[in-house]
XYZ file of C-alpha atoms in Angstrom:
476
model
C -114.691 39.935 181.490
C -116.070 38.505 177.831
C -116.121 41.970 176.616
C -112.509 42.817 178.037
C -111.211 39.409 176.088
C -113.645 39.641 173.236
C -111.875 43.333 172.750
C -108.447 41.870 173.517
C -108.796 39.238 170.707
C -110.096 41.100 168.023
C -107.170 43.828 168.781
C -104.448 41.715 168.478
C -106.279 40.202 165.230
C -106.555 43.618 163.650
C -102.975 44.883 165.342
C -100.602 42.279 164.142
C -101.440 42.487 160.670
C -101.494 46.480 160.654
C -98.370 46.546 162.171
C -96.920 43.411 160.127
C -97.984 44.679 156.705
C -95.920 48.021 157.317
C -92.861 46.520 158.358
C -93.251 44.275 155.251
C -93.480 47.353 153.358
C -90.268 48.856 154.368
C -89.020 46.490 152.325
C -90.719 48.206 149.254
C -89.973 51.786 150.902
C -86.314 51.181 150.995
C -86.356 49.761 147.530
C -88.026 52.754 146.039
C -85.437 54.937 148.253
C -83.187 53.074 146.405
C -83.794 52.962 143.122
C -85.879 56.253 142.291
C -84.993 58.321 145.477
C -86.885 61.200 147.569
C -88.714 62.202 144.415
C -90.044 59.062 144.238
C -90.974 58.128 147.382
C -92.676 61.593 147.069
C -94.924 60.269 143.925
C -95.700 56.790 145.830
C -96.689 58.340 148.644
C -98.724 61.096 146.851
C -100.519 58.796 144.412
C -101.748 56.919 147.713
C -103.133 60.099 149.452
C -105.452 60.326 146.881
C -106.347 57.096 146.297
C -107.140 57.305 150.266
C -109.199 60.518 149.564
C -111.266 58.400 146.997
C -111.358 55.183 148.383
C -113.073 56.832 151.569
C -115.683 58.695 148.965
C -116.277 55.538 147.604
C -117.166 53.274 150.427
C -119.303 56.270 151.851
C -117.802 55.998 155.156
C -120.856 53.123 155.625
C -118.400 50.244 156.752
C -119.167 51.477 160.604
C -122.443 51.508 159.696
C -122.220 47.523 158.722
C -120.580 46.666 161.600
C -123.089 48.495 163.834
C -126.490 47.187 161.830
C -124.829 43.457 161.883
C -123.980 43.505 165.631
C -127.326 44.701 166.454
C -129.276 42.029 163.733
C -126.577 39.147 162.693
C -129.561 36.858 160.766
C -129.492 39.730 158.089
C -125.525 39.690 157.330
C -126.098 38.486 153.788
C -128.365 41.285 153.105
C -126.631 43.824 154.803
C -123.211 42.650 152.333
C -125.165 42.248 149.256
C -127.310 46.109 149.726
C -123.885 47.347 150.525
C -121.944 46.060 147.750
C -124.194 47.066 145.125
C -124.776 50.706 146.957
C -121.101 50.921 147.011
C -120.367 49.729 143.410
C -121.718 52.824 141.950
C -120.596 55.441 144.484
C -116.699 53.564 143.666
C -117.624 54.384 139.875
C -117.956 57.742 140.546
C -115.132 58.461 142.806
C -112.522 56.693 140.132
C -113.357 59.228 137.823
C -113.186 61.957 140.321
C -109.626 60.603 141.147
C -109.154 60.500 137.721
C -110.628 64.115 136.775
C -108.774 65.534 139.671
C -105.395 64.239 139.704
C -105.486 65.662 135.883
C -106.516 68.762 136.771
C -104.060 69.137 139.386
C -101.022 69.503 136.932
C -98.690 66.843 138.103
C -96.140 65.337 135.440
C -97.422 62.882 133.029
C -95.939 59.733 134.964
C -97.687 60.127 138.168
C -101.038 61.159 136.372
C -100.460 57.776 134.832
C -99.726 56.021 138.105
C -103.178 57.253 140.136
C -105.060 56.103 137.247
C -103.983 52.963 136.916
C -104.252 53.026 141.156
C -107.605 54.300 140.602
C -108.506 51.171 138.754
C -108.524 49.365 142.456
C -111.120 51.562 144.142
C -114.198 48.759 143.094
C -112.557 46.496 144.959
C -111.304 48.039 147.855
C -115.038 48.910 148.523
C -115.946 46.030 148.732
C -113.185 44.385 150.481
C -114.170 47.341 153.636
C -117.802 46.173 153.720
C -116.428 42.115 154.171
C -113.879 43.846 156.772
C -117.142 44.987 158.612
C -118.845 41.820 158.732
C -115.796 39.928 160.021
C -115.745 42.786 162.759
C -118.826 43.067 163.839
C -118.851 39.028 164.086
C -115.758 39.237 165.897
C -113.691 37.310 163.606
C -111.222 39.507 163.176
C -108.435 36.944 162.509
C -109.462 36.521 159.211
C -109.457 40.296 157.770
C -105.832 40.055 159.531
C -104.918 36.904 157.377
C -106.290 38.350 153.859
C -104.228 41.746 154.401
C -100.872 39.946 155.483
C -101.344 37.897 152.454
C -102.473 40.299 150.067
C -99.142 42.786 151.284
C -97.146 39.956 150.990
C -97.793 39.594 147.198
C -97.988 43.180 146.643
C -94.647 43.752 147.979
C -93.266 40.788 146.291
C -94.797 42.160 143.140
C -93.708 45.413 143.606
C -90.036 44.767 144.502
C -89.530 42.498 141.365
C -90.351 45.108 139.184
C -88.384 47.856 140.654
C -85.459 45.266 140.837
C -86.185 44.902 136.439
C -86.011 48.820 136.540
C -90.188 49.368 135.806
C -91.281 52.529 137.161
C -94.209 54.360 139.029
C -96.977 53.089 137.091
C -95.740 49.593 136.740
C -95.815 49.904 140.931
C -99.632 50.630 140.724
C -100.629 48.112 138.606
C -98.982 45.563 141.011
C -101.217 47.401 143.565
C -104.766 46.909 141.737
C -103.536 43.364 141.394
C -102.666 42.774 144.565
C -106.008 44.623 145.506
C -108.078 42.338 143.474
C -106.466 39.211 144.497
C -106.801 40.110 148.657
C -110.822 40.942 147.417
C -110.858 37.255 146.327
C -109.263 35.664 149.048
C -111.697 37.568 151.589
C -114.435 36.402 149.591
C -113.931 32.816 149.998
C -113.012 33.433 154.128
C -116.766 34.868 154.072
C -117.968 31.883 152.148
C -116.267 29.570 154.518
C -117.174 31.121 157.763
C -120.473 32.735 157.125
C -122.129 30.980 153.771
C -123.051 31.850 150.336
C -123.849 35.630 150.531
C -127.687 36.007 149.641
C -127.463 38.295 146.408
C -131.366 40.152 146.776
C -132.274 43.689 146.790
C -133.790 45.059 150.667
C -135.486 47.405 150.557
C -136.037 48.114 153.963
C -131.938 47.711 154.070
C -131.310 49.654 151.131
C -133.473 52.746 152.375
C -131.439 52.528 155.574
C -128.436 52.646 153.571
C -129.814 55.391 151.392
C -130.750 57.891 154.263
C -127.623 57.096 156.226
C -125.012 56.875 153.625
C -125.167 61.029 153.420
C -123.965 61.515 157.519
C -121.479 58.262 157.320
C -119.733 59.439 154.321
C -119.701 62.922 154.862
C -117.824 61.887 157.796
C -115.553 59.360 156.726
C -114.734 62.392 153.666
C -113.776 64.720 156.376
C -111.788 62.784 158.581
C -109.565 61.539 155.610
C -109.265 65.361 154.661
C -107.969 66.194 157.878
C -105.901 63.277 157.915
C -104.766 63.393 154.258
C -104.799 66.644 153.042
C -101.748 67.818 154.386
C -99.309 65.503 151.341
C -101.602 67.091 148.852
C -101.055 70.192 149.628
C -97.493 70.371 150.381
C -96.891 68.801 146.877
C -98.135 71.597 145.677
C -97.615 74.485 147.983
C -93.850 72.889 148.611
C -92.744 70.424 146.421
C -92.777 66.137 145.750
C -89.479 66.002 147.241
C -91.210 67.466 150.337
C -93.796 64.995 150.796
C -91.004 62.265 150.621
C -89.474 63.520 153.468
C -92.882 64.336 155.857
C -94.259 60.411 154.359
C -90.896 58.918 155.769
C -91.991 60.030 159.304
C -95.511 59.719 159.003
C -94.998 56.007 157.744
C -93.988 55.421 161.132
C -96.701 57.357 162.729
C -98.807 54.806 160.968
C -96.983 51.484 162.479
C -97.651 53.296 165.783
C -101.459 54.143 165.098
C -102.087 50.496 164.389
C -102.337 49.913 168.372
C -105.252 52.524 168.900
C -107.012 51.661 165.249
C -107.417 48.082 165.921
C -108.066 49.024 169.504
C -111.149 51.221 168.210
C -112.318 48.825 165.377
C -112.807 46.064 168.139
C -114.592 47.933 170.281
C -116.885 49.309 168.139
C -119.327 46.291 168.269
C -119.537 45.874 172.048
C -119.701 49.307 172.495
C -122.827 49.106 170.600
C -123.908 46.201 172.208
C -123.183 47.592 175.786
C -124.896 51.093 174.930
C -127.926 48.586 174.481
C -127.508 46.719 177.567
C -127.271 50.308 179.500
C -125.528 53.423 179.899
C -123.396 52.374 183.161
C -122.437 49.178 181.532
C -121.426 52.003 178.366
C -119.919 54.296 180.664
C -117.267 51.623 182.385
C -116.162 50.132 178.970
C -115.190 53.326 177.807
C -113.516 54.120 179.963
C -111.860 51.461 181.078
C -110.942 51.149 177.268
C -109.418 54.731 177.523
C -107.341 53.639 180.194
C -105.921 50.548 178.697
C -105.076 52.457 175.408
C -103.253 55.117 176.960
C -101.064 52.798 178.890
C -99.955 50.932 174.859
C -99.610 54.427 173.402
C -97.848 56.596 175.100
C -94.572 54.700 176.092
C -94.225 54.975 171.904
C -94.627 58.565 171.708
C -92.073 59.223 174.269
C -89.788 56.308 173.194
C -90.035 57.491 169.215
C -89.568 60.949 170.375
C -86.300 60.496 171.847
C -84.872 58.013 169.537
C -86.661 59.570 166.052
C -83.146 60.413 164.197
C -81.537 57.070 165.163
C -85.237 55.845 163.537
C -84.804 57.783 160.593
C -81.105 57.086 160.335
C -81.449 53.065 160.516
C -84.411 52.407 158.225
C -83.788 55.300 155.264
C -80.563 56.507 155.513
C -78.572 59.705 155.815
C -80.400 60.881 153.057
C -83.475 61.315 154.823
C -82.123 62.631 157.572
C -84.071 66.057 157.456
C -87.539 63.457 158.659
C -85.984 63.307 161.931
C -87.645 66.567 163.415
C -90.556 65.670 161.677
C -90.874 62.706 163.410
C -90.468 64.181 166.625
C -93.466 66.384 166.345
C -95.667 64.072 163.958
C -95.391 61.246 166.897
C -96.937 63.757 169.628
C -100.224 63.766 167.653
C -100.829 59.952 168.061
C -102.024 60.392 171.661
C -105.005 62.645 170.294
C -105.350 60.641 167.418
C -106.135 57.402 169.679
C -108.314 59.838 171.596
C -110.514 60.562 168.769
C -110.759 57.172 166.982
C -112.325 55.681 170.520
C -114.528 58.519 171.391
C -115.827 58.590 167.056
C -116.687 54.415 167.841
C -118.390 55.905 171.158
C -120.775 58.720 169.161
C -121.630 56.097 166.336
C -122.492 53.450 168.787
C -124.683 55.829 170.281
C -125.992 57.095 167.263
C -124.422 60.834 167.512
C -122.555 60.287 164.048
C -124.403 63.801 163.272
C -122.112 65.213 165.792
C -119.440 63.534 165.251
C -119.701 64.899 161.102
C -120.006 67.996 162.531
C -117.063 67.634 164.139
C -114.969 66.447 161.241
C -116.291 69.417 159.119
C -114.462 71.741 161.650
C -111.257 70.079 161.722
C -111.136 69.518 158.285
C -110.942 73.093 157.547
C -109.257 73.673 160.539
C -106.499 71.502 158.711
C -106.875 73.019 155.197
C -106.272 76.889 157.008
C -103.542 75.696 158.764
C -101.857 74.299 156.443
C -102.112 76.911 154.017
C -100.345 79.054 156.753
C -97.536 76.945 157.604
C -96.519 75.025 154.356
C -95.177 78.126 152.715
C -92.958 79.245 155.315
C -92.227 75.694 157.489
C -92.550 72.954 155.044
C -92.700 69.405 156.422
C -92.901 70.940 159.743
C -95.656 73.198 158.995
C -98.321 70.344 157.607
C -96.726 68.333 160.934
C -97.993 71.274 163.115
C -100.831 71.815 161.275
C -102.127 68.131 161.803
C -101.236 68.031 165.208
C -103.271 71.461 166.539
C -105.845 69.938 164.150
C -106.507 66.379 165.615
C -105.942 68.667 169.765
C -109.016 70.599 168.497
C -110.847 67.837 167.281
C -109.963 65.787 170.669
C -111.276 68.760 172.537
C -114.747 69.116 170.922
C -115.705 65.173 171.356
C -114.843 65.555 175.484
C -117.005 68.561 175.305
C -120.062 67.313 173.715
C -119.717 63.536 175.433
C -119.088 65.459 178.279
C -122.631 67.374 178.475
C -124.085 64.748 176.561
C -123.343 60.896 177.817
C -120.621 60.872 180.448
C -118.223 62.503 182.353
C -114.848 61.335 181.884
C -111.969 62.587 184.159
C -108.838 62.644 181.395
C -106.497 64.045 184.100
C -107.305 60.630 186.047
C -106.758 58.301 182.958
C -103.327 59.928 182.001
C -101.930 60.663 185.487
C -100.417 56.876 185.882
C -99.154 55.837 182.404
C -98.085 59.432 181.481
C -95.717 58.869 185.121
C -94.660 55.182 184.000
C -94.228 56.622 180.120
C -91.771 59.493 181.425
C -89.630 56.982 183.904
C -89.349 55.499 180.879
C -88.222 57.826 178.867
C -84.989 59.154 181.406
C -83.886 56.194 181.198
C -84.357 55.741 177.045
C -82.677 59.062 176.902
C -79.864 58.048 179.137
C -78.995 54.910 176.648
C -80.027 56.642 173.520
C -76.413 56.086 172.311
C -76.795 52.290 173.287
C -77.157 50.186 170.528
C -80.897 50.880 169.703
C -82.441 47.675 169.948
C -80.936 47.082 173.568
C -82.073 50.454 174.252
C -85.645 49.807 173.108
C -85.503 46.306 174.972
C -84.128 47.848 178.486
C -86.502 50.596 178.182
C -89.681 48.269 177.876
C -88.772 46.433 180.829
C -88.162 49.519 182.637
C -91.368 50.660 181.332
C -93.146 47.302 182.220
C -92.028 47.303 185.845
C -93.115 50.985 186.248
C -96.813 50.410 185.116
C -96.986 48.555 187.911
C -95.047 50.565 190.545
C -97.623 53.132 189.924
C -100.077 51.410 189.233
C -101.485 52.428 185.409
C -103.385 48.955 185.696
C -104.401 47.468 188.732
C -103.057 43.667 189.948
C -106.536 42.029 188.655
C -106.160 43.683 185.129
C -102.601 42.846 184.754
C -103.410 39.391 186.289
C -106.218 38.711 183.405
C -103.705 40.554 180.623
C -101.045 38.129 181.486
C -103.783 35.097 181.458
C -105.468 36.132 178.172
C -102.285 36.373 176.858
C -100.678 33.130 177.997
C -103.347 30.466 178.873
C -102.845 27.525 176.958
C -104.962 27.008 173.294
């Protein structure tokens, strides 16, 4: 029961933000729709793929490993910041001028080359700001990494929007990012001072060593996951064209409000996942499960809602304009139930210390990815990466169940999606039947609906919805 409400905390503490912070930034989106069009929506987007791509090589994918290393030893949470930070610092040199090098080499026009390396300039502290993220998670304190982003978004799309409205361009845009980067670093900083102390600034060597032989699997997976994640706007920029990835970022910006649920899901659990592997593998096996479950009955009522009502999406937040995202939507949504799949079962293999497997995994799919995308792009466009992505991530779903499978546990997927895949579709008749409804009373009608069928079938049983409904409503 802790670890059910521990996990329900620190989700809604991660969630809100995540999903906050891209609503706040439709406000930017439709202001660069606005005022420099598809094209540039295209370059914004773009420039932030491979900032993504770096930013990833920079932290070395060894925020997990912080989280998991301060869960399992919280007296040595200073050190484990301090050894981090400075290990980081110089792998976030290198990957700004890789950004740098790269983006050059690539050919764009002069203005977005300008624009990633000014963007660039943020990659120091975004480092740094994903090793505090880790110590607030794996101290469950999640509520405070969800503060610093709201109000670091907040002046970044302030920022942002003034100087679009006073007719500044791309570049200006990214140095309000690194700003706004810088400042959110700073106001994380003095959270950590508050809540955990004065960091303790001292080389470990014991700490750095771990670090050292670690940092090689961590990163190389945290590269190849972003590749297979990422990859796709690079390469229809150049396989297609800018305008292109303006179109497939409209839709996938809304993937991203909808991954928010299953990211902050996996985040949270990643600590008492650890901490249950520890306690013993039954106590493992239920929480995983169980945590399956529960994710699958938030998820999929979205995919089947946003497939239905994807061009009234695309039609209310960008326009006519954008109206050719509306197919793209429609497919990019059906990868989010995979995608949720994989982001638990990758917390499961590091808490059990299979991240070998799990990089071995992400080496596949990521050139799964590049292939496929280098055989759909030319013919199918925005569609193509879309489909390319999507058999990507059902692969890479397919290879975790196999190895957890013969390795830790058996998990019976047809059980976990029989019920909420049921309550998801009675759902969706009835979303399809009022699809011409005013969309909001549509969306409101159909979560009711959808509410009152979770528990005709019974996705969660009367004791879980009786603590949900506690959790969520006992007074503070």
């Amino acid at each position: 029961m802790e670890s059910r409400t521990s996990i329900l905390k620190n989700t809604v503490a991660l969630a809100i933000p995540n999903i906050l912070n891209p609503l706040i930034s439709f406000a930017l989106i439709l202001v660069i729709s606005r005022y420099l069009g598809v094209e540039g929506l295209g370059q914004y987007s773009l420039v932030f793929s491979y900032f993504g791509l770096f930013a990833t090589l920079a932290a070395l994918g060894l925020a997990d490993l912080v989280v998991r290393e301060s869960a399992k030893r919280p007296q040595d949470t200073h050190l484990l910041l301090a050894n981090a930070g400075l290990f980081g610092t110089f792998s976030s040199l290198a990957a700004l001028i890789g950004m740098d090098l790269l983006v050059w080499a690539m050919g764009y026009d002069e203005e977005l080359v300008h624009a990633s390396f000014v963007c660039s300039l943020a990659l120091v502290a975004s480092t740094a700001v994903s090793y505090l993220e880790a110590i607030f998670r794996s101290r469950e304190k999640s509520e405070y990494v969800a503060l610093c982003f709201l109000i670091e978004n907040v002046v970044r799309v302030a920022l942002c929007v003034g100087l679009l409205l006073w007719n500044f361009g791309i570049v200006a845009l990214f140095a309000a990012v690194s700003l706004s980067r810088l400042f959110g670093l700073a106001v994380m900083m003095l959270f950590y001072v508050r809540i955990f102390g004065r960091p303790l600034l001292r080389y470990d060597r014991e700490i750095w060593g771990m670090l050292y032989s670690q940092s090689a699997i961590f990163a190389s997976i945290a590269i190849f996951s972003t590749i297979h994640v990422s990859i796709d706007q690079i390469l229809l920029s150049k396989l297609k064209s800018v305008e292109s990835v303006g179109i497939y970022s409209a839709a996938d910006r809304l993937l991203t409000i909808c991954k928010t649920v299953p990211v902050a899901f996996a985040s949270a659990l990643l600590p008492v996942l650890t901490r249950a592997f520890v306690t013993g593998k039954g106590e493992f096996r239920d929480l995983l499960t169980k945590s399956l479950g529960y994710l699958l009955v938030a998820i999929l009522p979205m995919v089947v809602g946003t497939f239905i009502l994807a061009d009234r999406f695309i039609d209310l937040i960008y326009g006519q304009k954008f109206a050719q995202a509306a197919p793209v939507l429609q497919l990019h949504i059906l990868s989010l139930v995979p995608f949720s799949m994989v982001f638990v079962l990758a917390q499961a293999l590091i808490a059990t210390e299979n991240q070998a497997v799990d990089l071995k995994i992400n080496i596949a799919a990521a050139i799964i990815n590049v292939v496929l995308n280098f055989a759909f792009i030319p013919s199918l466009a925005e569609i193509g990466a879309v489909l390319a992505t999507l058999l990507t991530i059902i692969i890479f779903n397919q290879l975790q169940n196999l190895y957890i499978k013969r390795h830790l546990l058996d998990i019976s997927f047809i059980r976990l999606y029989f019920r909420p895949l049921a309550a998801s579709l009675g759902m969706g008749l009835v979303t399809y039947i009022l699809r011409e409804w005013n969309i909001f009373l549509n969306i409101a009608i159909s979560a009711t609906v959808y509410v009152v069928m979770v528990v005709a079938v019974k996705a969660l049983s009367t004791e879980e919805i009786r603590w949900l409904t506690g959790s969520m409503f006992k007074p503070r």
